[in-house]
Coordinates of C-alpha atoms in Angstrom, one line a residue:
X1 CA 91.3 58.8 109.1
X2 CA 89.2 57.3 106.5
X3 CA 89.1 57.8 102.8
X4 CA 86.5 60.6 102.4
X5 CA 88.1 62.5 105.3
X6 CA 91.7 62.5 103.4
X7 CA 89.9 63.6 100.4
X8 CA 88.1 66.6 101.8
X9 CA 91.3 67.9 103.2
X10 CA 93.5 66.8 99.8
X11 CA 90.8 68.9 98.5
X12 CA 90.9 71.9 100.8
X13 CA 94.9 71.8 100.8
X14 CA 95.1 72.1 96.8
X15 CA 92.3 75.3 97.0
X16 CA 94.3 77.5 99.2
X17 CA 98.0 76.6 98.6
X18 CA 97.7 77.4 95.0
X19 CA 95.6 79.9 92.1
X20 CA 94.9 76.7 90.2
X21 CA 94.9 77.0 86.3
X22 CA 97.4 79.6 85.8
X23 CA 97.7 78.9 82.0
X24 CA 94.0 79.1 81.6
X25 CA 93.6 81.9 83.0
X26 CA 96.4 83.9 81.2
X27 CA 94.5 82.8 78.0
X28 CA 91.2 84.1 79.3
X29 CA 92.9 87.3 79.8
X30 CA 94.7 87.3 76.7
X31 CA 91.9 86.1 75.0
X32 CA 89.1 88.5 76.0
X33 CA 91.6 92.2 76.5
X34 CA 92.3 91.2 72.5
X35 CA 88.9 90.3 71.4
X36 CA 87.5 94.2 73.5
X37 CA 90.6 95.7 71.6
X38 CA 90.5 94.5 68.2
X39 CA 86.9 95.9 68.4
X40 CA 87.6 99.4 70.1
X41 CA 90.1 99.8 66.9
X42 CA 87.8 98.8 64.5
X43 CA 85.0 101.1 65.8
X44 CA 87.5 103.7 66.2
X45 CA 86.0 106.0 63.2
X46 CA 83.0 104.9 64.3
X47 CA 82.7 105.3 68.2
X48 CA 81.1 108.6 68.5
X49 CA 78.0 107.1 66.8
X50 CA 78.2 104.1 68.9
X51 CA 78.7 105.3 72.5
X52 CA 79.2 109.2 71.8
X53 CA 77.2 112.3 71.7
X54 CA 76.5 111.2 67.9
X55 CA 74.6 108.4 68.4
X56 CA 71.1 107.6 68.1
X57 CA 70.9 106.6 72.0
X58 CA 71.8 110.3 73.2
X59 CA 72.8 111.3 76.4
X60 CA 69.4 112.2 78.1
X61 CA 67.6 108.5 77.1
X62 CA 71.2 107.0 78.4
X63 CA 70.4 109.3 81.9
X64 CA 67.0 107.6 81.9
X65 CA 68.0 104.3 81.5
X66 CA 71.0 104.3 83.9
X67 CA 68.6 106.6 86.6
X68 CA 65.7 103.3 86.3
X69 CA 68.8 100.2 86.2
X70 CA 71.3 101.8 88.2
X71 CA 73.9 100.3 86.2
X72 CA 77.7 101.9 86.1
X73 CA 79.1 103.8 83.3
X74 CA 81.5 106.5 83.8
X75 CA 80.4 108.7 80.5
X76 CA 77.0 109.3 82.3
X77 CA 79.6 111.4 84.3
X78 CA 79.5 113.9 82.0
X79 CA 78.2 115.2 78.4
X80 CA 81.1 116.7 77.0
X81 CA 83.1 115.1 73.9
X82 CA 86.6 115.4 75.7
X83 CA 85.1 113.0 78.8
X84 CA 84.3 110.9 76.1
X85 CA 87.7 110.8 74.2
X86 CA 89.5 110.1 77.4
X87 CA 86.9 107.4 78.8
X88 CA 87.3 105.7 75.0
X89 CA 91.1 106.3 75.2
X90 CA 91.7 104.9 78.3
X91 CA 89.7 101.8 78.1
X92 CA 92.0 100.9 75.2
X93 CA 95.6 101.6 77.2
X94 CA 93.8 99.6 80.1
X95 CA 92.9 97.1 77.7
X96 CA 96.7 97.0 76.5
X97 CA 98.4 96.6 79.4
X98 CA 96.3 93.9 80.9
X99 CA 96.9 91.8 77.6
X100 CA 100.3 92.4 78.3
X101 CA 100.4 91.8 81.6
X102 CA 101.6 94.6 83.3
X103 CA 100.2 95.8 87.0
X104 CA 97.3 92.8 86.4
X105 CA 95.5 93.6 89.5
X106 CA 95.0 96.8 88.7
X107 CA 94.8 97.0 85.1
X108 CA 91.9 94.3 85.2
X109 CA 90.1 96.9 87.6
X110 CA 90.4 99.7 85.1
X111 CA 89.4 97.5 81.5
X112 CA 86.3 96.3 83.8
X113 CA 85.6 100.2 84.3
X114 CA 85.9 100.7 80.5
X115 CA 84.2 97.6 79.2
X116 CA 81.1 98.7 81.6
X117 CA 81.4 102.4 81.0
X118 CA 81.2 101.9 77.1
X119 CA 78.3 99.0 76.8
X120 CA 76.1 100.1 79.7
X121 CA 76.4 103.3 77.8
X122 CA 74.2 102.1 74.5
X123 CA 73.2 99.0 75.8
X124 CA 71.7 98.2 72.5
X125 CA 74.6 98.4 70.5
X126 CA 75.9 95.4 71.5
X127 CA 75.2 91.1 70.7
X128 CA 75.8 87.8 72.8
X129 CA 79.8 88.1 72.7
X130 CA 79.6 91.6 74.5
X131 CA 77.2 90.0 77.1
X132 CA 79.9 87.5 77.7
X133 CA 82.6 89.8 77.8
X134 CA 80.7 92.2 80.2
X135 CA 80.8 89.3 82.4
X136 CA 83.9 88.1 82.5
X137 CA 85.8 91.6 82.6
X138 CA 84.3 91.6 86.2
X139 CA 85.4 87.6 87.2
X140 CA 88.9 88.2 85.7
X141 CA 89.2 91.0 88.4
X142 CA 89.2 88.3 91.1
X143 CA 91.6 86.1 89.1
X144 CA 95.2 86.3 89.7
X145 CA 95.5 86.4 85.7
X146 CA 99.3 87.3 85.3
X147 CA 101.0 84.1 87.1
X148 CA 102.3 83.2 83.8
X149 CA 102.9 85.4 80.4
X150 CA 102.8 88.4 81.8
X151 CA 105.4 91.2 82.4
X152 CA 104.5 91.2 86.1
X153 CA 106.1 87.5 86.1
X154 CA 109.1 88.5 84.2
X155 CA 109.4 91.2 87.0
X156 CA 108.8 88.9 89.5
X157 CA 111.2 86.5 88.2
X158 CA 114.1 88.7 87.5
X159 CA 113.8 90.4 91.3
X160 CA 114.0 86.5 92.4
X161 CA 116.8 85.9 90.7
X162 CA 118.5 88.8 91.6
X163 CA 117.9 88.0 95.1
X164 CA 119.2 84.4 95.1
X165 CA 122.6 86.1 93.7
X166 CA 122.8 88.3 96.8
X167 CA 122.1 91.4 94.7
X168 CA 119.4 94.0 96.8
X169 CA 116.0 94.5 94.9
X170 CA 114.4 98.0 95.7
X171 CA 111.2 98.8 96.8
X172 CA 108.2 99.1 94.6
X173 CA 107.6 102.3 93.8
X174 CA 105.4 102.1 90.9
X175 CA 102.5 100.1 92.8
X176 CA 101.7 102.8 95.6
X177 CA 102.2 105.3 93.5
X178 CA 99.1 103.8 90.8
X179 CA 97.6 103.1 94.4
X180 CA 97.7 106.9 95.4
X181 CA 96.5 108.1 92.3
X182 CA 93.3 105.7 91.5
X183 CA 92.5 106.1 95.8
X184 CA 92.3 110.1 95.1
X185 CA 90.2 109.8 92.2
X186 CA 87.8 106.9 93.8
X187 CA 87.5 109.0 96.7
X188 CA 86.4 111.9 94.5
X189 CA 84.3 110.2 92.4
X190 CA 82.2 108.6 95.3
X191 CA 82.5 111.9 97.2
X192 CA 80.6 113.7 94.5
X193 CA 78.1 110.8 94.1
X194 CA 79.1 109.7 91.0
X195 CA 78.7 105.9 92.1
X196 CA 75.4 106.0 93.4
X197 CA 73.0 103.1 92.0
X198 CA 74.1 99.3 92.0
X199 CA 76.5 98.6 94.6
X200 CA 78.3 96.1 93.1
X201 CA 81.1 98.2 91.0
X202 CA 81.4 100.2 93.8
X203 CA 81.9 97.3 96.1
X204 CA 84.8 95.8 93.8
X205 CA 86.4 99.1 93.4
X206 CA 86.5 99.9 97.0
X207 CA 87.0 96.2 98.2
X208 CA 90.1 96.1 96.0
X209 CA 91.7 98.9 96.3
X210 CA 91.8 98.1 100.0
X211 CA 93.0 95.2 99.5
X212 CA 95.9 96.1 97.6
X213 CA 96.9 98.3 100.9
X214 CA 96.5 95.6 103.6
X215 CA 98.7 93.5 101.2
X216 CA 101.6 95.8 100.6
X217 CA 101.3 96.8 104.6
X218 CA 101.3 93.4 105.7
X219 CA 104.7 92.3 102.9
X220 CA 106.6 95.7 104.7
X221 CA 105.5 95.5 107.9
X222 CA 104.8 91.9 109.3
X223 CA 107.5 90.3 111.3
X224 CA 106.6 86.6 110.9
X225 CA 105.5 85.4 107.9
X226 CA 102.0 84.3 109.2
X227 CA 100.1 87.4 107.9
X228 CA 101.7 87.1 104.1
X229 CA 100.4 83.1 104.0
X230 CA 97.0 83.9 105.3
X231 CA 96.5 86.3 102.6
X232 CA 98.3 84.5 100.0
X233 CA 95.8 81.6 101.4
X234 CA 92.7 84.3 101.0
X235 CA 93.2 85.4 97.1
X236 CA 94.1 81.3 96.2
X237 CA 90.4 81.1 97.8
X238 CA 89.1 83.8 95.6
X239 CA 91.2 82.9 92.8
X240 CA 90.0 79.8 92.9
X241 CA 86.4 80.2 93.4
X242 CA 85.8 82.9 90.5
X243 CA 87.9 79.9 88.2
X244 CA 85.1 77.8 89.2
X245 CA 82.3 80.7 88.3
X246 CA 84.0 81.3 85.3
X247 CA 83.6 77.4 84.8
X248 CA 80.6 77.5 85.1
X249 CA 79.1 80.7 83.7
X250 CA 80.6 78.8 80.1
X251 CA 78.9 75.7 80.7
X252 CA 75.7 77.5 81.7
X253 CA 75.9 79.2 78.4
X254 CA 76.1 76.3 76.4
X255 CA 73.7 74.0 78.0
X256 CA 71.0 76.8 78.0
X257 CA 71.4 77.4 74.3
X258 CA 71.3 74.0 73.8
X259 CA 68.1 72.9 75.2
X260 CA 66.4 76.5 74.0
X261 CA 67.4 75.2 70.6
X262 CA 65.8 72.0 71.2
X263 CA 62.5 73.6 72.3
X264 CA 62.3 75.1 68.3
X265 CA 60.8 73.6 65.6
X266 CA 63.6 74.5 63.2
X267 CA 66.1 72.8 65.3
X268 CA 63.9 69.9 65.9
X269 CA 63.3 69.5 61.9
X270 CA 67.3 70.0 61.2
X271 CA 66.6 73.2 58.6
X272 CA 67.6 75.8 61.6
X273 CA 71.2 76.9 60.1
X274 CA 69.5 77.4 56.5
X275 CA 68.2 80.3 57.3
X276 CA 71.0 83.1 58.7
X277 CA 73.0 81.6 55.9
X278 CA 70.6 83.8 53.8
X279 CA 70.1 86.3 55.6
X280 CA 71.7 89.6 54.4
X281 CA 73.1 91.2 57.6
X282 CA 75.1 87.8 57.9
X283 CA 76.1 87.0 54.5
X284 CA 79.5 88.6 54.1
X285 CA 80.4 85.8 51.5
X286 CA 77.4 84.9 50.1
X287 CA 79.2 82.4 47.6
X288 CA 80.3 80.5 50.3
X289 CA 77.2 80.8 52.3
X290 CA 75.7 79.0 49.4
X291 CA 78.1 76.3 49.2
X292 CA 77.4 75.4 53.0
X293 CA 73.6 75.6 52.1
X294 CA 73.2 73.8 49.3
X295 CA 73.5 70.4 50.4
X296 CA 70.5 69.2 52.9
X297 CA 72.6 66.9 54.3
X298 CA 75.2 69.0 55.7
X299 CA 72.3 72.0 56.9
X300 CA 70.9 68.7 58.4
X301 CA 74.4 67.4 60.2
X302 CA 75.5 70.9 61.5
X303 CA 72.1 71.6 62.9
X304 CA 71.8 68.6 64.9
X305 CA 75.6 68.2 65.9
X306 CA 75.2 72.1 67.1
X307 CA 72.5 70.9 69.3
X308 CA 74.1 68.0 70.8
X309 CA 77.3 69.2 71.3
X310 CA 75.8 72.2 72.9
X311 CA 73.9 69.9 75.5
X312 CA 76.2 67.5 76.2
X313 CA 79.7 69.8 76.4
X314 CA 78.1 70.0 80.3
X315 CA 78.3 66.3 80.9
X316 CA 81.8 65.7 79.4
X317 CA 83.8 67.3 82.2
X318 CA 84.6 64.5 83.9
X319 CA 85.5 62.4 80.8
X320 CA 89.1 64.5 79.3
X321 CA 89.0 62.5 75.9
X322 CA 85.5 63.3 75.1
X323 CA 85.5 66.7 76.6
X324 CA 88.8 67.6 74.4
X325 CA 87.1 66.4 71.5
X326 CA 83.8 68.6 71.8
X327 CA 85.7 71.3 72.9
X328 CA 87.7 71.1 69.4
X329 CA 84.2 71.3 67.8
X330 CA 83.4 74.0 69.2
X331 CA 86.0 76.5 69.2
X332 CA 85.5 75.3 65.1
X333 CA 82.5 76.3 65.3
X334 CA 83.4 79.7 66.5
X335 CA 85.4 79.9 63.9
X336 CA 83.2 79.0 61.0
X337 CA 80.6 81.4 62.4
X338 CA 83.5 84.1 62.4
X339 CA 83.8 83.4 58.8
X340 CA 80.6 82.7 57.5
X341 CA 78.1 84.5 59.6
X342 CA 80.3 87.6 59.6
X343 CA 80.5 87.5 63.5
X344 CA 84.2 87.7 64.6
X345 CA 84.2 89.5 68.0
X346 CA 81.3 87.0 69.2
X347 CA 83.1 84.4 68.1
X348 CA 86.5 85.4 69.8
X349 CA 84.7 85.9 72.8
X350 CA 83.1 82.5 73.0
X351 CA 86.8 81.0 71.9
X352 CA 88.2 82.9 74.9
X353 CA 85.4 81.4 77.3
X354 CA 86.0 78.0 76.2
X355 CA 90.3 78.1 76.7
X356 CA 89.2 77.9 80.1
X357 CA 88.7 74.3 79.1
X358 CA 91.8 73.9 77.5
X359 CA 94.3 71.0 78.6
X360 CA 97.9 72.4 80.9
X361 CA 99.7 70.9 78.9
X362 CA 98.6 71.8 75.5
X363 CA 98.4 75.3 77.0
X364 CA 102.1 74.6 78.2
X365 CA 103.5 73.9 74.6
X366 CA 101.8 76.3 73.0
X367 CA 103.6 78.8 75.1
X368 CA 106.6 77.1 74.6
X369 CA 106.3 76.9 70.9
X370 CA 105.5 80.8 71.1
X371 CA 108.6 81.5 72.9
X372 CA 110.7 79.9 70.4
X373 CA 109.0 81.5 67.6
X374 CA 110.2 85.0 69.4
X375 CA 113.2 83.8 69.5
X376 CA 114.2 82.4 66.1
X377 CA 112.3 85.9 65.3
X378 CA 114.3 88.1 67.7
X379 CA 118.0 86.1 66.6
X380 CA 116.8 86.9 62.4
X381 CA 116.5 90.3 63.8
X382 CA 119.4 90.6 64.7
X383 CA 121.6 89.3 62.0
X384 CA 119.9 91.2 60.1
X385 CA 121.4 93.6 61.2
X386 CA 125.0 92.4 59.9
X387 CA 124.9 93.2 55.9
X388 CA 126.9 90.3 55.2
X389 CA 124.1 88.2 57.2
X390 CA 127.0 85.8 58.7
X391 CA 127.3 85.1 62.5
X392 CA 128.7 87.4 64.8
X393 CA 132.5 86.6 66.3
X394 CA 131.9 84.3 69.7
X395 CA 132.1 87.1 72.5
X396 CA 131.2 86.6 76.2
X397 CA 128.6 88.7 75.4
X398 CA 127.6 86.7 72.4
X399 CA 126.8 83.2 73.9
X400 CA 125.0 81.6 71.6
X401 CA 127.5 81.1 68.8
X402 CA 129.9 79.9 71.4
X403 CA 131.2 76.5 70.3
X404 CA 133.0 73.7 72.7
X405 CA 136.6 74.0 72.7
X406 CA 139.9 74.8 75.1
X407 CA 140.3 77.4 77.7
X408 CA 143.3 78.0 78.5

């Protein structure tokens, strides 16, 4: 066999025996369910006039618009304020439990159902992070996003280790039962023709909830374990390939705002960041606004190195130094525009797009460094507890101020 031949099939071996970029993927989930939350909470006072029966985009002009697009929102559903208290509410526990984790496949289905449902609502209300995020919430449904940080791999690592001790693990109970519920109401719902329009939400909906039955048929029923690695081998395909769209949806962003800028006369004369800086609406610190504007040199510097790191991020793939180090630049950028511009939920979305960038293994000791943080947290916590703030007696129970010593 020659060398290309042992490629394609080193290739086609690491696609389907793993969901590459585990780590990545938890930070896009992470990244984006905080970034949709953190704005749902700050809106809070304010969400009947953004998506509500108070705003300016009413319910009959929404009707229009969704009746000419066919786009999905499930507050179109109905008029009433209550509908849209619950829709509002439950896009926000949906939203919680998928940034921690918990029933991932099924929580990213219902925080794609309230992303949609809120912004295809009063599409107008909305700027370039919520396009991003109105993309993504429907990739990370493909993903298998809670391999790692998650409490569904806590769960999944305590039943294993329960089971290498000889100790019996019990059924799932909790996954049918979220199964039987969502089925009943998706069944109503497209019964009463409440998903007409675009097929493509209805598609996802449908196609996973299916899914999720063939799986948990196939782990009680199957005999041989032939049917659970063809469809472990199926969702590392499509795992995999909405990893790469994700990919490539970033890169895609970048490069066209990079060669759009180039096309404008601003950009092409290095004055283009000059002018938001004084613009009102994103001036939150006009002091230091100023101070960022008041030297040529550095309007001049940041408008080209905007441009060029834009165009060539693309490029850099292949190259792990250089794409590290414009991938740093970036995600600063992101930040500076957070803090200068007045722009933090665009700018957390756009730092959530580009983790998907981000190396294993800094990915890997950032979680570690995390965990110990938790820890040296959770151990403060507890002798806290103690008024006399000394360590507790070693105990059995107590192993970590167990010292080396005799047993008799």
């Amino acid at each position: 066999m020659n060398r290309f031949s042992l490629a394609i099939s080193a290739g086609i071996a690491r696609v389907t025996e793993s969901a590459l970029g585990p780590y990545q993927t938890a930070v896009i989930r992470i990244g984006f369910t905080a970034t949709w939350l953190l704005f749902l909470l700050r809106e809070f006072p304010h969400r009947q006039e953004l998506y509500g029966p108070d705003g300016p985009w009413d319910f009959d002009l929404a009707q229009q618009l969704i009746g000419t697009n066919g786009s999905f929102t499930a507050l179109i559903w109905s008029s009433s304020e209550f509908w849209f208290e619950s829709v509002y509410v439950l896009a926000v526990l949906a939203g919680v439990l998928l940034l921690l984790g918990w029933r991932t496949r099924t929580m990213s289905v219902l925080f794609m159902v309230g992303v949609l449902s809120l912004q295809n609502r009063s599409i107008f209300m909305g700027d370039g992070g919520d396009n991003v995020l109105h993309l993504m919430c429907v990739y990370l449904v493909f993903t298998r996003c809670g391999q790692v940080w998650s409490l569904d791999e806590r769960r999944a690592r305590r039943a294993g280790e329960a089971r290498a001790r000889g100790e019996r693990v019990g059924p799932d109970r909790i996954g049918p039962l979220l199964w039987s519920v969502l089925g009943v109401a998706l069944v109503a719902v497209t019964a009463g023709g409440r998903l007409d329009g675009d097929l493509t939400v209805p598609l996802i909906l449908w196609g996973v909830w299916l899914a999720l039955a063939v799986r948990w048929i196939v782990r009680r029923l199957a005999r041989t374990d032939e049917p659970r690695i063809l469809l472990d081998v199926i969702g590392n395909i499509v795992h995999n390939g909405a990893l790469l769209v994700i990919m490539a949806e970033a890169c895609l962003i970048y490069a066209t705002a990079g060669w759009y800028k180039i096309q404008g006369s601003r950009w092409q004369d290095g004055t283009a960041v000059h002018y938001p800086l004084h613009l009102d609406y994103f001036s939150p610190w006009p002091a230091l606004a100023d101070l960022l504007s008041s030297s040529g040199t550095m309007v001049m510097l940041i408008t080209y190195g905007t441009v060029i790191v834009q165009v060539a991020f693309p490029f850099t793939l292949f190259n792990r130094r250089v794409k590290n180090v414009l991938l740093a630049a970036m995600i600063t950028e992101h930040a500076v525009i957070a803090v200068v511009l007045g722009l933090p939920f665009f700018s957390l979305a756009m730092i959530a797009a580009d983790a998907v960038f981000l190396p294993t293994s800094f990915l890997r000791r950032l979680g570690g460094w995390a965990a110990r943080t938790r820890g040296g947290l959770s151990r403060l916590g507890r002798r806290g507890d103690d008024p006399t703030g000394l360590p507790g007696p070693r105990t059995p129970e107590n192993p970590e101020h167990a010292h080396v010593g005799f047993t008799a």
